[in-house]
Amino acid sequence: MSEASALRAKFPLLVANPGLHYLDSAATAQLHRSALDAVVAHETGARANVLRGSYRLAEAADRAYEAARQSAARFLNAASADEIVFTGGTTAALNLVAQSFGSLIEPGDRVVISQAEHHSNFVPWQMLRERCGVELALIPVLPDGTLDLACLAQVIDGRTRLVAVTQCSNVTGARTDVAAIAAAARKVGAKVLLDGAQAVQHGPQDVQAMGVDFYAFSGHKCFGPGGIGVLWARAELLAAMPPFHGGGGMIGAVTAEGYTWAEPPRRFEAGTPPIAQAVGLGAALDWMMDLDWVPIHAREGAMCEALIDGLRRIPEVRLLGPEPSSARAPIVSFDIAGLHPHDICQVLDAQGLALRGGHHCAQPLLAALGVEACTRASLALYNDEADVAALLAGIVRAIGVLR
Amino acid sequence: MSEASALRAKFPLLVANPGLHYLDSAATAQLHRSALDAVVAHETGARANVLRGSYRLAEAADRAYEAARQSAARFLNAASADEIVFTGGTTAALNLVAQSFGSLIEPGDRVVISQAEHHSNFVPWQMLRERCGVELALIPVLPDGTLDLACLAQVIDGRTRLVAVTQCSNVTGARTDVAAIAAAARKVGAKVLLDGAQAVQHGPQDVQAMGVDFYAFSGHKCFGPGGIGVLWARAELLAAMPPFHGGGGMIGAVTAEGYTWAEPPRRFEAGTPPIAQAVGLGAALDWMMDLDWVPIHAREGAMCEALIDGLRRIPEVRLLGPEPSSARAPIVSFDIAGLHPHDICQVLDAQGLALRGGHHCAQPLLAALGVEACTRASLALYNDEADVAALLAGIVRAIGVLR
Amino acid sequence: MNGAMSGIDALYQEAIKDYARADHGHGRLDAASAAVRLDNPLCGDRISLQVSLAAGRIVAIAHETKGCLLCRAAASLLGKRGPGLDATGVTATTAALEAILEQRSPPPTDWPELGMFAPAGGHPSRHKCVLLPFRALAQAIQQADAVSPANQGADHREH
Amino acid sequence: MNGAMSGIDALYQEAIKDYARADHGHGRLDAASAAVRLDNPLCGDRISLQVSLAAGRIVAIAHETKGCLLCRAAASLLGKRGPGLDATGVTATTAALEAILEQRSPPPTDWPELGMFAPAGGHPSRHKCVLLPFRALAQAIQQADAVSPANQGADHREH
Ligand SMILES: Cc1ncc(COP(=O)(O)O)c(C=O)c1O
Ligand SMILES: Cc1ncc(COP(=O)(O)O)c(C=O)c1O
């Protein structure tokens, strides 16, 4: 059994659909069996609210929830599990920062994002700008979709308080030069937020080594359940930030006159959290931390290169994104003149190929790349060469059907 | 087999723990098998992102997610499924209203809540008051924890824009006289929000018949998964409300200059939603809508009365909340002078009784009732007389151990 | 997968591609009674459509459509067959198209061309694509009828 | 459930109840070197504790404690045995208590009373209750040592 098929065997949906070429992991990665099993085991063996219960079931729920926090801390190499805030997903985590940390930014001060951001790391900052006059500046992209690093010193100026960028583009896969961003930010005393949504399915991260201050990701993008995400932030930042949502669990005390804040991370977890989902995410992260990522990265890279090579041989195809393939996570988007991505995806679907076409929630990036929509193939550890070959053949066939 | 044991048989955790007297459903109700099965079936058969995919898997995910919206609409008797916004839970739904609808309230205008609110319907309004000078007024409670309706005309004055109250107290179970609240609000043109967190596990609701404008509840309180909740609001209110969080899915279009809003409900669902959890909730609600609630309510009421009667016979016990038992959902909190609820719960736990002690995220109410903490028993459809008997015996024994 | 691919051939039958290619009615009108711009924010299909009416009946129609083949074929069909319709006719035709997509009934005898959209019935995520030009036309006629043509019923507001 | 109930009898052994009832050190000091108010926001246990120090050593201790038996017993034990300790002694005793709760080691010979908390080891949600008075005492000594006694290290800010 190949490495890929051994991995596929751990994904119930892929096992149930042997003919499926799932090439949309950038939208949602499939759920690993350990995560599903952990959710089921929790719901059937330890379901209780985590706030304040002292009976054994509630203690078990609490323990499982906090163990998941530990797993997330290890996955990111956070200094402490207290730096891990569970959220509903990347989008919720980014809104938390934009609202809470954002409220500490003075009008006229600057937040820097890039033109390559997903709408989830774009709109919250536009909303902050509307709310309180923070200035929003963009790092432009080059024609290949990578950030124009030559502009950094100019865009990240002395009034910049935060630089919030994606670690990998969800459209082109382009990897951000995090070291360059972090250095430019450090020079002016700005904090750095990394949107890790597209990085986490490719292995554990080291937020300390990367020198960033905030990191956000979603469970459903890294083989875990949906409805759960993580915000990591340095302890001293969380300590200084006001609450995000109000409700049970995030307070010290409440009277008619006012309320006091709980310590982080609970300060930012109002209400009953997504407990079973956190437990499932913890299982997925534990599994990922046990993998040997060197051969997986090699395989992902080789598949990505084979896909790019094959696409280059189809004359109608215009490839988006950087070269060489090592400059990107295994995500490949392309345009076929005169054909609409939805039609392409429809014909691919009929051949068992699951791909997504559209603006991929990155309209400013697509505008810079000169397309309104594109078709995207994204590869994960369970994909193999057969998926790539099927896609290349499928695209040729789609052109035939649609022309 | 009794009705209760037939129902218990549908709850995997209760089946796995036959000796457990689960009396904490007000914190989290146990998960119905149909909801768990729906989550597993979705994750293993139809997992995909719901935003914009056109391959069959994505269409199946979309269909399942929208079918859950339909189920929620039927459960609440909403005029349309477009009035159903999925959130992370009641707390998230209440924060959504406080932030989005709250931004339409002028400084100096009034929001009215009650002293009986859960912190999740207390703190978001205190935060709104801090943010923009809205006045926050409280409907006081009587010594039995019910709202002092005699004050309504005075508290709900001409500047009142919203009255946000709980449908049942999570501490005393006291049912709110929704008709009286709605009438008083209507008189001054104010909207009414009902926090349904403690009502939904006791059957389907009719938001139109109740004459309210907003309704919030959590999946984990009504036999569904955690991490999912519902905000219902009248279509014209949602249409007028600005977005809550920014991100993928809630926009019309995004450019560097700005963004436009999607129509409700998507305007309020930024990012990848908790899809499998919504599907699980839909299954739980479908199951609930198929039940005959008349005998269930009779049984819940009889158990509640038996519990109150039994507690009255234990001299050390001080009962909180209204009489007769029909004035409350089957939730009974009590205080035993000199004994701390955590110690009581610990001894009860050793006897297989799962109860919660503390302030139950309702400190202002507890202050009004003159206690700092109390012990709460909450009953659901899977409880039976044996649970009540075990609790009464367990309390006597706890007093013996702790005195 | 063979069944699926023959379904695809039906979905993208020559009639659809011919209509999309022909792009009947492409362009703009010099003097329009009403103009509507509509899009499907979820998929990016977009149409700008103008009509000119006389006595409540369409005398000219023009559109600029960006989108998938289904959307463009639908716009092109309206470009060809729209002139002559009144508000009632547009409503009836749209209802007939919806019935076809929901696989409830065959195309009406006076609009047999609608039958080319029948295979899209099995693909709910594509219904919006086919219907977009019809929704735009309905709004345009409504707008021309209204006393104040200001409110275009746009899908979202600028921010 | 019998095993569980005998565990409960151990958890609430007479020593715990005796200490809680005795409430050694209850009250307030007239002249305190430091005062700390601490609570466990998650469970509502709360202690106001004052110490008076001479040459870095506790000469008097007083507290008002609201909470469960475990928390009150711990406060009472400190009320009785706290005088005479210095900062190092408080740290060492707290560490010994933590080791007992984490079931890593038996009580030290000079503080055998800590052994009464050993059964709480099996109940992680109760560790905070036992430790609260010790944390308060540690903060109080730190405060008395500090040049500026202003910052009480309170758990949260007023709003
Ligand atoms: C009355 C009431 N409102 C709101 C909530 C908050 O619900 P959640 O924690 O699911 O967001 C609860 C649950 O504890 C409740 O009982
Ligand atoms: C780069 C990037 N950021 C943010 C998001 C938003 O993640 P979610 O939808 O899980 O909140 C995504 C996922 O679509 C993404 O690819």
PDB file of C-alpha atoms in Angstrom, chain A residues 7 15 26 74 90 97 106 111-112 127 137 151 177 243 249 273 303-304 307 313 349 352 360 373:
ATOM      1  CA  LEU A   7      -3.292   7.817   4.785  1.00  0.00           C
ATOM      2  CA  VAL A  15     -12.868   5.348   2.154  1.00  0.00           C
ATOM      3  CA  ALA A  26      -8.045  24.268   0.851  1.00  0.00           C
ATOM      4  CA  ARG A  74       2.132  22.023  21.292  1.00  0.00           C
ATOM      5  CA  THR A  90     -10.215  31.438  11.609  1.00  0.00           C
ATOM      6  CA  VAL A  97      -8.272  40.444  17.078  1.00  0.00           C
ATOM      7  CA  GLU A 106      -5.611  54.880  17.868  1.00  0.00           C
ATOM      8  CA  VAL A 111      -3.014  48.371  10.195  1.00  0.00           C
ATOM      9  CA  VAL A 112      -1.262  46.739   7.260  1.00  0.00           C
ATOM     10  CA  MET A 127     -14.922  47.273   9.496  1.00  0.00           C
ATOM     11  CA  ALA A 137      -2.718  50.002   4.134  1.00  0.00           C
ATOM     12  CA  CYS A 151       7.284  48.001  -0.611  1.00  0.00           C
ATOM     13  CA  ASP A 177       8.136  35.482   3.537  1.00  0.00           C
ATOM     14  CA  PRO A 243     -13.100  41.029  26.004  1.00  0.00           C
ATOM     15  CA  GLY A 249     -17.419  32.212  31.460  1.00  0.00           C
ATOM     16  CA  PRO A 273     -17.572  26.723  23.845  1.00  0.00           C
ATOM     17  CA  MET A 303       2.400  16.305  -6.872  1.00  0.00           C
ATOM     18  CA  CYS A 304       2.174  20.064  -7.056  1.00  0.00           C
ATOM     19  CA  LEU A 307       0.228  19.267 -11.721  1.00  0.00           C
ATOM     20  CA  ARG A 313       1.161  21.534 -21.517  1.00  0.00           C
ATOM     21  CA  ASP A 349     -17.361  16.777 -10.981  1.00  0.00           C
ATOM     22  CA  GLY A 352     -15.282  12.388  -9.908  1.00  0.00           C
ATOM     23  CA  HIS A 360     -12.350  31.963  -3.494  1.00  0.00           C
ATOM     24  CA  ALA A 373     -12.836  33.859 -11.096  1.00  0.00           C
TER      25      ALA A 373
END
